[in-house]
Coordinates of N, CA and C and ligand atoms in Angstrom, one line a residue:
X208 N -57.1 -3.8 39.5 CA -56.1 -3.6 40.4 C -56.7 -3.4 41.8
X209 N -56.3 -4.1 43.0 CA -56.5 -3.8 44.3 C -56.3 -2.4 44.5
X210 N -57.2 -1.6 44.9 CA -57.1 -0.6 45.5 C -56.4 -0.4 47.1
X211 N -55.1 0.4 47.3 CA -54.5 0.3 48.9 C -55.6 1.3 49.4
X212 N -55.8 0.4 50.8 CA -56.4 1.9 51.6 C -55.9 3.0 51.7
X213 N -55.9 4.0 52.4 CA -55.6 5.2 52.9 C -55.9 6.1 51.4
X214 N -57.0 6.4 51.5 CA -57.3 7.6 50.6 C -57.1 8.7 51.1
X215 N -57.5 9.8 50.3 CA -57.2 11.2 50.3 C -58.1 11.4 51.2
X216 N -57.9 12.3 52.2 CA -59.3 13.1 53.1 C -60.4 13.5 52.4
X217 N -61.1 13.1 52.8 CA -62.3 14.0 51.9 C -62.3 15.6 52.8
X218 N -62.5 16.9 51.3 CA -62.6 17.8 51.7 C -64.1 18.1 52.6
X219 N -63.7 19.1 54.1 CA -64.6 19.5 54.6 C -66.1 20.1 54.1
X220 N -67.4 19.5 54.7 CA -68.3 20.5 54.2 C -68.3 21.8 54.4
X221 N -69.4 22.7 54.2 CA -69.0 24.3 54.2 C -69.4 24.4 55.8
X222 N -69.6 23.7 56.6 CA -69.9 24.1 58.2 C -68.6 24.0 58.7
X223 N -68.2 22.7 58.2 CA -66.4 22.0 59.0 C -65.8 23.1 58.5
X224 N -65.6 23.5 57.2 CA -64.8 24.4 56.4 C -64.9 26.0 57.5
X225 N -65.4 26.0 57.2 CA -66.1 27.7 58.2 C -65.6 27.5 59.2
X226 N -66.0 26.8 60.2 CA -65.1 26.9 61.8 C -64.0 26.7 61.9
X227 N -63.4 25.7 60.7 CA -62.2 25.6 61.4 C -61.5 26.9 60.3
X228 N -61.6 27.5 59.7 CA -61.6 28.9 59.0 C -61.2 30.1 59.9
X229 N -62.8 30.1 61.0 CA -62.5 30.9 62.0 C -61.7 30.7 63.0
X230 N -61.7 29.2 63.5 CA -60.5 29.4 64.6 C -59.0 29.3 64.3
X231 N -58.5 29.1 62.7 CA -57.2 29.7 62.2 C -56.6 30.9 62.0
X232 N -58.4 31.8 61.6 CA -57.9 33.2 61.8 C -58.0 33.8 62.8
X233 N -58.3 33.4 64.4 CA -58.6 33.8 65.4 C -57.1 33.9 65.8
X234 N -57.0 33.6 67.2 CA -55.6 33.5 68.5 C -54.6 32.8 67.7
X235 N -53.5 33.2 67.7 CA -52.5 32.4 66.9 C -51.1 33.0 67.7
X236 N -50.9 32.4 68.5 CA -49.3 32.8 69.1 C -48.1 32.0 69.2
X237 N -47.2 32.5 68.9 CA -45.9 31.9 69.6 C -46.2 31.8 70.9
X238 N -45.8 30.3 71.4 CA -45.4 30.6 73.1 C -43.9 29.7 73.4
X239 N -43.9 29.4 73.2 CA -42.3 29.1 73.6 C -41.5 27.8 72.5
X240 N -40.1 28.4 72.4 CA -39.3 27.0 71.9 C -38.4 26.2 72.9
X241 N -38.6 25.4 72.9 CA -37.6 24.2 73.8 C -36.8 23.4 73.5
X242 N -35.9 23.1 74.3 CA -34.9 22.7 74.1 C -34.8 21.2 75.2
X243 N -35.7 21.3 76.1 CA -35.4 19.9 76.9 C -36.8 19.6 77.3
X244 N -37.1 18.5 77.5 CA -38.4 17.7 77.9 C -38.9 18.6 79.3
X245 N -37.9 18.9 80.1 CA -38.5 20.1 81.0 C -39.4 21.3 80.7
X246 N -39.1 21.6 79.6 CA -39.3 23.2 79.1 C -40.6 22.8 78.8
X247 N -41.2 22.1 78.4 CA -42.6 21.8 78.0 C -43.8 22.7 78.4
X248 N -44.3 22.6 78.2 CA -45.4 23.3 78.8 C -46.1 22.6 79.4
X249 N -47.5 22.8 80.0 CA -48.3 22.2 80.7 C -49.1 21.2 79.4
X250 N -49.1 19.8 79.9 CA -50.1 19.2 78.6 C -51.2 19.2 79.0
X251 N -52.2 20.4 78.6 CA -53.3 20.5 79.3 C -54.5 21.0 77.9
X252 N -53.6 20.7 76.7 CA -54.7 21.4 75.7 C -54.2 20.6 74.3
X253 N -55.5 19.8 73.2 CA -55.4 19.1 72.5 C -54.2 19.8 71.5
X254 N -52.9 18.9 71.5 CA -52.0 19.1 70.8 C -51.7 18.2 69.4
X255 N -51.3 18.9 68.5 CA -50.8 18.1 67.0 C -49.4 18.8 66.6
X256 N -48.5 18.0 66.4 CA -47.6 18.4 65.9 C -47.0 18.0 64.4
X257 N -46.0 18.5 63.8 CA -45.7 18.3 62.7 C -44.0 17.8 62.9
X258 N -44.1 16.4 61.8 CA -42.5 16.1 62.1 C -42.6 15.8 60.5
X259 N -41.1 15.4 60.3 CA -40.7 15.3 59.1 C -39.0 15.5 58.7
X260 N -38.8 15.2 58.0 CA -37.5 14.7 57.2 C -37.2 17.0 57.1
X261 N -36.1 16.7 57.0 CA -35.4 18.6 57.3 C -35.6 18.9 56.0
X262 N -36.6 20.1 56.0 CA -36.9 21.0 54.4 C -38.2 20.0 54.1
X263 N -39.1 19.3 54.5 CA -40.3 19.1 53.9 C -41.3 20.0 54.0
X264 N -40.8 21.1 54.6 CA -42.0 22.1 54.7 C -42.7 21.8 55.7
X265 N -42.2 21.7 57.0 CA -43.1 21.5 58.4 C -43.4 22.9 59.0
X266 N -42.7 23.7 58.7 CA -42.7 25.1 59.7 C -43.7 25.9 58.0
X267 N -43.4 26.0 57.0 CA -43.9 26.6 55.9 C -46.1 26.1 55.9
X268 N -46.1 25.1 56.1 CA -46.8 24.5 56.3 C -48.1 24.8 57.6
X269 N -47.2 25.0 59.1 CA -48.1 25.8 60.0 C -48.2 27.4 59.3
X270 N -47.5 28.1 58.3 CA -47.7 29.4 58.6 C -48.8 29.4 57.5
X271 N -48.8 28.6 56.5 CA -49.7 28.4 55.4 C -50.7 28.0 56.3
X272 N -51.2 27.2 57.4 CA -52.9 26.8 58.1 C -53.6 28.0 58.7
X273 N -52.2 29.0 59.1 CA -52.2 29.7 60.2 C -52.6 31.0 59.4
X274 N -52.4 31.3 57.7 CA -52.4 32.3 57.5 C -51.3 33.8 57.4
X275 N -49.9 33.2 58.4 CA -49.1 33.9 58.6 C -48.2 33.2 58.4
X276 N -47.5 34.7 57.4 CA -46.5 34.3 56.1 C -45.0 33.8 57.1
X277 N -44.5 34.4 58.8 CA -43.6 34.1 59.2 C -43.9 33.8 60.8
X278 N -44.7 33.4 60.8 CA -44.7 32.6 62.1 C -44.2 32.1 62.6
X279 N -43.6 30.5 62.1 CA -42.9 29.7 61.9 C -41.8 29.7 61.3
X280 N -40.6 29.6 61.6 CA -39.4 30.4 60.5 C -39.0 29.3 59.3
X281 N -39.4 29.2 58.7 CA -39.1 28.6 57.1 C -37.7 28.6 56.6
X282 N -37.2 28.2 56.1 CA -36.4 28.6 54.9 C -35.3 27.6 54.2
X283 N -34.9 27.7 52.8 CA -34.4 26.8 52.6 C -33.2 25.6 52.6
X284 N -32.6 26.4 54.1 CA -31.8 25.5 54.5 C -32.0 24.5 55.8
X285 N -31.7 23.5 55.0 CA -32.3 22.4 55.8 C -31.8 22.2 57.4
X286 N -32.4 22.4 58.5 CA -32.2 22.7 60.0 C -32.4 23.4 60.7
X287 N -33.7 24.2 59.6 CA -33.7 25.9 60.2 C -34.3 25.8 61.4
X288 N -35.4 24.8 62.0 CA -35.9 24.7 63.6 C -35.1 23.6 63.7
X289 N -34.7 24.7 64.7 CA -34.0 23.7 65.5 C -34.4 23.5 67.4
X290 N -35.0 23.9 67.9 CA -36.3 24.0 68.6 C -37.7 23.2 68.8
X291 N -38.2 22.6 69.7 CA -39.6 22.4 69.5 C -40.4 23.7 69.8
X292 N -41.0 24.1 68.7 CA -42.0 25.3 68.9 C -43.0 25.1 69.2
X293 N -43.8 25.6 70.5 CA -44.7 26.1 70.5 C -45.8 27.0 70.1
X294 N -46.7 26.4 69.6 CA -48.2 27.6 69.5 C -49.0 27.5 69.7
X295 N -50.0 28.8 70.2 CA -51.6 28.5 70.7 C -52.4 28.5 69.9
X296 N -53.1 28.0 69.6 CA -54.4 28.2 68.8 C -55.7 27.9 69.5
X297 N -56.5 29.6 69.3 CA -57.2 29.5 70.2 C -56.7 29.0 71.7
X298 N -57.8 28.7 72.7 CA -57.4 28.5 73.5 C -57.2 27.8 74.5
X299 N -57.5 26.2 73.1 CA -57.7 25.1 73.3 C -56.4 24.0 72.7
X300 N -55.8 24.5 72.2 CA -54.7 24.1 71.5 C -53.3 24.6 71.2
X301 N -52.4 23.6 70.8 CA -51.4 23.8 70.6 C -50.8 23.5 68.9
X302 N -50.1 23.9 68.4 CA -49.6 23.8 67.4 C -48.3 23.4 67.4
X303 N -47.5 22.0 67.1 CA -46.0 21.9 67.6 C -45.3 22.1 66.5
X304 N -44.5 22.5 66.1 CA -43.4 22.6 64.6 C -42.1 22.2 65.6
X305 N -41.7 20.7 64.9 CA -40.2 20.1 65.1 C -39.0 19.9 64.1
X306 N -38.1 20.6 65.1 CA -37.2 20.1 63.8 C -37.1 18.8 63.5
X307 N -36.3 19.1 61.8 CA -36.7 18.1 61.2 C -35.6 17.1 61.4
X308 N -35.7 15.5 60.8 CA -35.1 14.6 61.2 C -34.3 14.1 59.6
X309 N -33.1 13.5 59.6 CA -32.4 13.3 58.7 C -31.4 14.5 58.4
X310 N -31.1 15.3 57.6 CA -29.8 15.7 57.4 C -30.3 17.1 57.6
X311 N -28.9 17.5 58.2 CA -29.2 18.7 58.7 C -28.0 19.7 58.7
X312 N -28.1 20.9 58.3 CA -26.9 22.0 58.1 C -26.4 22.5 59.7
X313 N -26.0 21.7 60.7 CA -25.3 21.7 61.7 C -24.6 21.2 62.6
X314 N -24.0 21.2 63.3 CA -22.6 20.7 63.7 C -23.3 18.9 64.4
X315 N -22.4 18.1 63.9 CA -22.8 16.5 64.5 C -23.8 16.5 65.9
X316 N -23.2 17.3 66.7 CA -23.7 17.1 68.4 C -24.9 17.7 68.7
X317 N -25.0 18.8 68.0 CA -26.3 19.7 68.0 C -27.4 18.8 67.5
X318 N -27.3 18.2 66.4 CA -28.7 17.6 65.3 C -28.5 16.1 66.6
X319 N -27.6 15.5 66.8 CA -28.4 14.6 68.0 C -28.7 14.8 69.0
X320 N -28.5 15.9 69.6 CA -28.8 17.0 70.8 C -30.8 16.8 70.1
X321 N -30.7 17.7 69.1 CA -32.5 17.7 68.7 C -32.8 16.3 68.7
X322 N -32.2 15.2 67.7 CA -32.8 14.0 67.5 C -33.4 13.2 68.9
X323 N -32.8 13.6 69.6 CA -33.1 12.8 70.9 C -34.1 13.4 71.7
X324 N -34.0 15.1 71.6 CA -35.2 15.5 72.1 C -36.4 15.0 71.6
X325 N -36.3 15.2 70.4 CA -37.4 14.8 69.3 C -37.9 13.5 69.7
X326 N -37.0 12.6 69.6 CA -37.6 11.0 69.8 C -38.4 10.9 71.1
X327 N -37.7 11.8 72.5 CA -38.4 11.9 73.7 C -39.7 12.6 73.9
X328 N -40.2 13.7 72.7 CA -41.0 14.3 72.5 C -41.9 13.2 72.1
X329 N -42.1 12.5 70.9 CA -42.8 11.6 70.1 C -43.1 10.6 70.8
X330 N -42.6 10.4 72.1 CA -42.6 9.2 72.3 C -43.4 9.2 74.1
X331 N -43.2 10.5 74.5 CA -43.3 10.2 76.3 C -44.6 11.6 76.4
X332 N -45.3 12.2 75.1 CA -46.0 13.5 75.4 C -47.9 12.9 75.4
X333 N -48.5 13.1 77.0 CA -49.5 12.5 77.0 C -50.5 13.6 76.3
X334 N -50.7 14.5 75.8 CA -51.5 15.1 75.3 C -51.3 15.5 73.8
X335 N -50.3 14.4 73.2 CA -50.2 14.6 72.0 C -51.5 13.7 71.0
X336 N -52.2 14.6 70.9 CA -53.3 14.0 70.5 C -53.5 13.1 68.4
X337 N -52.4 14.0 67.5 CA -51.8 13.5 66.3 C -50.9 14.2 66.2
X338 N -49.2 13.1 65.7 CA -48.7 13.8 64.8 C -48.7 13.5 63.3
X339 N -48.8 14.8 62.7 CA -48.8 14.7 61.1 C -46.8 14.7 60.8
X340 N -46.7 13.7 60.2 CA -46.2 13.1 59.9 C -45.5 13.5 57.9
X341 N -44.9 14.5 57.6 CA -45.1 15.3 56.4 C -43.9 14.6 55.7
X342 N -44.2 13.8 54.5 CA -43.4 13.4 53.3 C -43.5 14.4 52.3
X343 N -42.3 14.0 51.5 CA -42.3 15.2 50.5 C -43.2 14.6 49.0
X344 N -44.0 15.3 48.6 CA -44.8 14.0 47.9 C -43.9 14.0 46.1
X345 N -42.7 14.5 46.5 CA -41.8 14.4 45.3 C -40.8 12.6 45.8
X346 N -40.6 12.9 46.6 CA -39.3 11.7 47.0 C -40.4 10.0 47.7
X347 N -41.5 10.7 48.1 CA -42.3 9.6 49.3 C -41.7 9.0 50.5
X348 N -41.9 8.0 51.1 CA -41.2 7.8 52.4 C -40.1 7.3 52.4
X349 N -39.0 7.6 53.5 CA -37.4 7.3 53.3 C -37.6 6.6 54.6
X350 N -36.3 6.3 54.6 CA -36.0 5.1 55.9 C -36.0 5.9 57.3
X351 N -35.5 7.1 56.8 CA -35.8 7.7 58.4 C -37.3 7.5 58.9
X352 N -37.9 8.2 57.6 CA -39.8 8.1 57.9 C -40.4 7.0 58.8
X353 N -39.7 5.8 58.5 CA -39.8 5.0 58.7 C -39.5 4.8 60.2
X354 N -38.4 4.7 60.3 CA -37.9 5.1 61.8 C -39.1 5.8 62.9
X355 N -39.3 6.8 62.7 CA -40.0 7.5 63.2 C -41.6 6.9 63.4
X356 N -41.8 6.4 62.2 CA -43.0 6.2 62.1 C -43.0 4.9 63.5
X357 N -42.4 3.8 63.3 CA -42.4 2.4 64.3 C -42.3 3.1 65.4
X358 N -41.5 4.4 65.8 CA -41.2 5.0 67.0 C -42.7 5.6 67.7
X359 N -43.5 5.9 66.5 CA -45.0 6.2 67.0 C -45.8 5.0 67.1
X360 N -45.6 3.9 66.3 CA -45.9 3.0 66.8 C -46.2 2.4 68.1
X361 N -45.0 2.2 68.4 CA -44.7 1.9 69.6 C -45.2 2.7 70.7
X362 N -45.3 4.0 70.4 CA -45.7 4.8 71.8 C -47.0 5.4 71.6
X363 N -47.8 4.6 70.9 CA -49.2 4.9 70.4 C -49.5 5.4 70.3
X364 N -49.1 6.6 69.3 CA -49.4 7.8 68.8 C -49.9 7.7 67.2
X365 N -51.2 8.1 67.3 CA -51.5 8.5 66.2 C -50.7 8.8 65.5
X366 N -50.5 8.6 64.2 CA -50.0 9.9 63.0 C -50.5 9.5 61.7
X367 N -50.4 10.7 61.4 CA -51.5 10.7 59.5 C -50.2 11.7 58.5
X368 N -50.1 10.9 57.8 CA -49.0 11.8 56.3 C -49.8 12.5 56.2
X369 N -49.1 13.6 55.8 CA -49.3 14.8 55.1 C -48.1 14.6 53.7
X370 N -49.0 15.1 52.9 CA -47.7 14.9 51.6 C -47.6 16.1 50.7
X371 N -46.8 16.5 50.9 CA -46.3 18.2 51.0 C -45.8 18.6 49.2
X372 N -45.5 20.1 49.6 CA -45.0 20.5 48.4 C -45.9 19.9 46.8
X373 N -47.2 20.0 47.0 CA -48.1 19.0 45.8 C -47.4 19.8 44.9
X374 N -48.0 21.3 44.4 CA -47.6 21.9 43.7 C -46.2 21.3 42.4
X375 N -44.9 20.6 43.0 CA -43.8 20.5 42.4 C -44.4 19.3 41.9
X376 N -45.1 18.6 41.6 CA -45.0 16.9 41.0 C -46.4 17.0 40.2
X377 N -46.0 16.3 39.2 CA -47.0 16.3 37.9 C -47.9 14.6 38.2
X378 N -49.0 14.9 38.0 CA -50.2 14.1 38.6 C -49.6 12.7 38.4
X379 N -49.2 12.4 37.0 CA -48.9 11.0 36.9 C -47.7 10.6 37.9
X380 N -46.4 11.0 38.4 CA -45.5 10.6 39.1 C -45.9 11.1 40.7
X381 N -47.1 11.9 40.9 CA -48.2 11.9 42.3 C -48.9 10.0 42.5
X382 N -49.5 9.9 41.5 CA -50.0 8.3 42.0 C -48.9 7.0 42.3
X383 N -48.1 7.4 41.7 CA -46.9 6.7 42.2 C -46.4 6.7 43.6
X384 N -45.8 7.9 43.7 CA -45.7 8.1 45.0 C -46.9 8.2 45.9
X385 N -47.8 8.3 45.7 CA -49.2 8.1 46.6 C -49.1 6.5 47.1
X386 N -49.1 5.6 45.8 CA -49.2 4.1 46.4 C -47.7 3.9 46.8
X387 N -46.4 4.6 46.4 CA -45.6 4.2 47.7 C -45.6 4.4 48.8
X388 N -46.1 5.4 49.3 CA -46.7 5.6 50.7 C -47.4 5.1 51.2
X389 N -48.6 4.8 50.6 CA -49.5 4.0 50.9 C -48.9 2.4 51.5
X390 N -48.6 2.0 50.8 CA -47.8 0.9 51.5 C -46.9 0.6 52.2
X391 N -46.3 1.4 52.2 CA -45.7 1.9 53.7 C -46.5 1.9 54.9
X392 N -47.4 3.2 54.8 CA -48.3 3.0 55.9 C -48.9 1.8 56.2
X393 N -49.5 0.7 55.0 CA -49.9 -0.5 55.4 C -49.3 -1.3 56.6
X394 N -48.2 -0.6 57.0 CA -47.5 -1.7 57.8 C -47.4 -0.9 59.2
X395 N -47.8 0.2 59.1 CA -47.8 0.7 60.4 C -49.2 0.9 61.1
X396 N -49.3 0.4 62.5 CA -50.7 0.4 62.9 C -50.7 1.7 63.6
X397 N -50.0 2.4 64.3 CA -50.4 3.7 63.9 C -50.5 4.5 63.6
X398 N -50.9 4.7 61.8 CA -50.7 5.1 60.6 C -52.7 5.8 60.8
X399 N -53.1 6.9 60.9 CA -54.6 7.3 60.4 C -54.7 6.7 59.2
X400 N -55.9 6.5 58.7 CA -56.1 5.8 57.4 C -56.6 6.9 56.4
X401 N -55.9 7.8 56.5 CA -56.4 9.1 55.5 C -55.2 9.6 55.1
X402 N -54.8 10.2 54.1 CA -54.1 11.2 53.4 C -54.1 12.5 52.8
X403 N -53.5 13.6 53.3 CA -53.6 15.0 53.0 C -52.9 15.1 51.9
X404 N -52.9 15.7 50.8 CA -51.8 16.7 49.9 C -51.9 17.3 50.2
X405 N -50.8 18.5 50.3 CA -51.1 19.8 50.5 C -49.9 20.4 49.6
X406 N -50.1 21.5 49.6 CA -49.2 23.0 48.8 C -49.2 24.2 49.7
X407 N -48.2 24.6 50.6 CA -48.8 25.6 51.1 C -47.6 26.6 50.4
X408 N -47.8 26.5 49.4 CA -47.4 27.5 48.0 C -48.9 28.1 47.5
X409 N -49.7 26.9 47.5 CA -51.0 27.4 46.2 C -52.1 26.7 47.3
X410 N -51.9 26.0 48.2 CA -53.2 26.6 49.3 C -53.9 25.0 48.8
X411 N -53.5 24.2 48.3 CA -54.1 22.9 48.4 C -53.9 22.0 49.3
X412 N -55.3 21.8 49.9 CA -55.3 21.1 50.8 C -55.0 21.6 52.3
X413 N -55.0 22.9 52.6 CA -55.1 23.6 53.5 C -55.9 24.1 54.1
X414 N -57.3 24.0 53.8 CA -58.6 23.7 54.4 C -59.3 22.4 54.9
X415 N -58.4 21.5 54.2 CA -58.7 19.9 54.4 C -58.1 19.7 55.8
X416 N -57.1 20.3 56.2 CA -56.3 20.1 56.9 C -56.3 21.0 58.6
X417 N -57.1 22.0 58.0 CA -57.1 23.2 59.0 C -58.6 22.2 59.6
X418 N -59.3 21.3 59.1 CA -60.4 20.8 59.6 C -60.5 19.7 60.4
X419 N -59.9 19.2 59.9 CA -59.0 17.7 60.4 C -58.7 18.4 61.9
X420 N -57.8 19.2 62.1 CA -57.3 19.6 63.3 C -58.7 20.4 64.2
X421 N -59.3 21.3 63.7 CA -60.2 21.9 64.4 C -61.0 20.7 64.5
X422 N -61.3 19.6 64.1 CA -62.6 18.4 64.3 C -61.8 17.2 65.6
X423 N -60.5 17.8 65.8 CA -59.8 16.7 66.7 C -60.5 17.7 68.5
X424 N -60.8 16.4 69.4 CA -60.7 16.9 70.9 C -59.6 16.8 72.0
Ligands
LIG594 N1 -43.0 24.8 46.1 C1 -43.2 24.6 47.4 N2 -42.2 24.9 48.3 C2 -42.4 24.7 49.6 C3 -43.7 24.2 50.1 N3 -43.6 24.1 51.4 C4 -42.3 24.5 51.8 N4 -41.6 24.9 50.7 C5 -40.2 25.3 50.6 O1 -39.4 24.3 51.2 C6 -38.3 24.9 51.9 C7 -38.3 24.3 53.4 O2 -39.5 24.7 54.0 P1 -39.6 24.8 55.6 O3 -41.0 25.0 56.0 O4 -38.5 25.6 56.2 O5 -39.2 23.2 56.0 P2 -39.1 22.5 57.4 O6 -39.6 21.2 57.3 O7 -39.7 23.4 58.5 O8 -37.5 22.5 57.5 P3 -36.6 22.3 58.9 O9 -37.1 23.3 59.9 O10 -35.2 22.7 58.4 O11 -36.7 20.9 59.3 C8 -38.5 26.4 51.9 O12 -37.7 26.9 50.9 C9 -40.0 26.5 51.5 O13 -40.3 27.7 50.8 C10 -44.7 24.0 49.1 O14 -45.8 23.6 49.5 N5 -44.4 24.2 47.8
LIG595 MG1 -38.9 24.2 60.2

């Protein structure tokens, strides 16, 4: 059988692992949520943000890298950021948590109020250096994903899956969904050629990931 590209990340060595260790447990702040492309902050510091389908665990996920259990407000109703959030890390960086895209527990005008921010965020932010891009690695990529994904395409933005929630999916219906995604990405050229699992229930793949980011300039 042809093997698809995009393998798993290879886990950090113990040097990559360590720093980027310490600068997760170092500075870690809220600094602002926004609501319009004005509010932004200054793009003056290597930024990654996280996007994703509503409830994939984008905000659960920064507090699991970060260490802190409510950082990022979590929970399980789908639309809980509704905001682009801000965070510092260290004092070189930003951390973005967006709401999420597809269905959402709020009123019609509001969720295309975000969706449009969102799309303007993804699409017009010069110091967006990756977004992770988080499928649920139970369902794999939906048509919105999709969407989103050509939208980074086009505005030449990096982005690398993250495939979330590992914890819930039993290994055999994981490879499944691995090569569905995977081919998916085959078709997007700005797709990183790597893939994370993660659990930030049980902490897999959250050093893989805290490294990736601390190794970005
Ligand atoms: N089992 C398990 N549950 C998770 C994991 N990550 C997130 N969850 C749960 O999934 C639900 C949604 O998590 P959030 O982090 O709020 O998801 P989100 O993508 O930020 O959602 P929105 O802000 O609404 O778009 C919560 O109930 C989390 O506890 C994980 O790795 N494993
Ligand atoms: Mg959230």
């Amino acid at each position: 059988m042809t093997q698809l590209p995009f393998p798993l990340a290879e886990e950090p060595d113990d040097a990559a692992r360590e720093s980027a260790r310490k600068l997760f447990a170092g500075e870690v702040d809220f600094l602002k949520g926004v609501v319009a492309m004005d509010g932004l902050p200054p793009d003056d510091r290597t930024e990654v943000c996280f996007a994703g389908r509503s409830n994939v665990g984008k905000s659960s996920l920064i507090n699991a890298l970060t260490g802190r259990k409510a950082l990022a407000r979590a929970s399980n109703t789908p639309g809980r950021t509704q905001e682009i959030n801000f965070f510092t890390l260290g004092e070189e960086r930003y951390l973005v948590d967006l709401p999420g895209y597809g269905f959402a527990n709020a009123p019609v005008a509001v969720v295309e109020k975000w969706q449009r921010l969102l799309k303007q965020y993804l699409s017009g932010r010069a110091s967006l250096r990756r977004a992770f891009v988080l499928i649920d690695s139970r369902h794999g990529v939906k048509a919105v994903d999709e969407e989103i994904m050509t939208l980074l395409d086009r505005s030449a933005v990096t982005f690398q899956a993250v495939l979330t929630k590992s914890d819930k999916i039993r290994d055999k219906e994981r490879e499944k969904v691995l090569d569905q995604v995977r081919e998916k990405l085959s078709k997007h050229p700005a797709a990183y050629p790597e893939l994370v699992l993660t659990s930030s229930e049980k902490g897999d793949g959250i050093a893989t990931l805290r490294a990736i980011i601390a190794g970005l300039d």
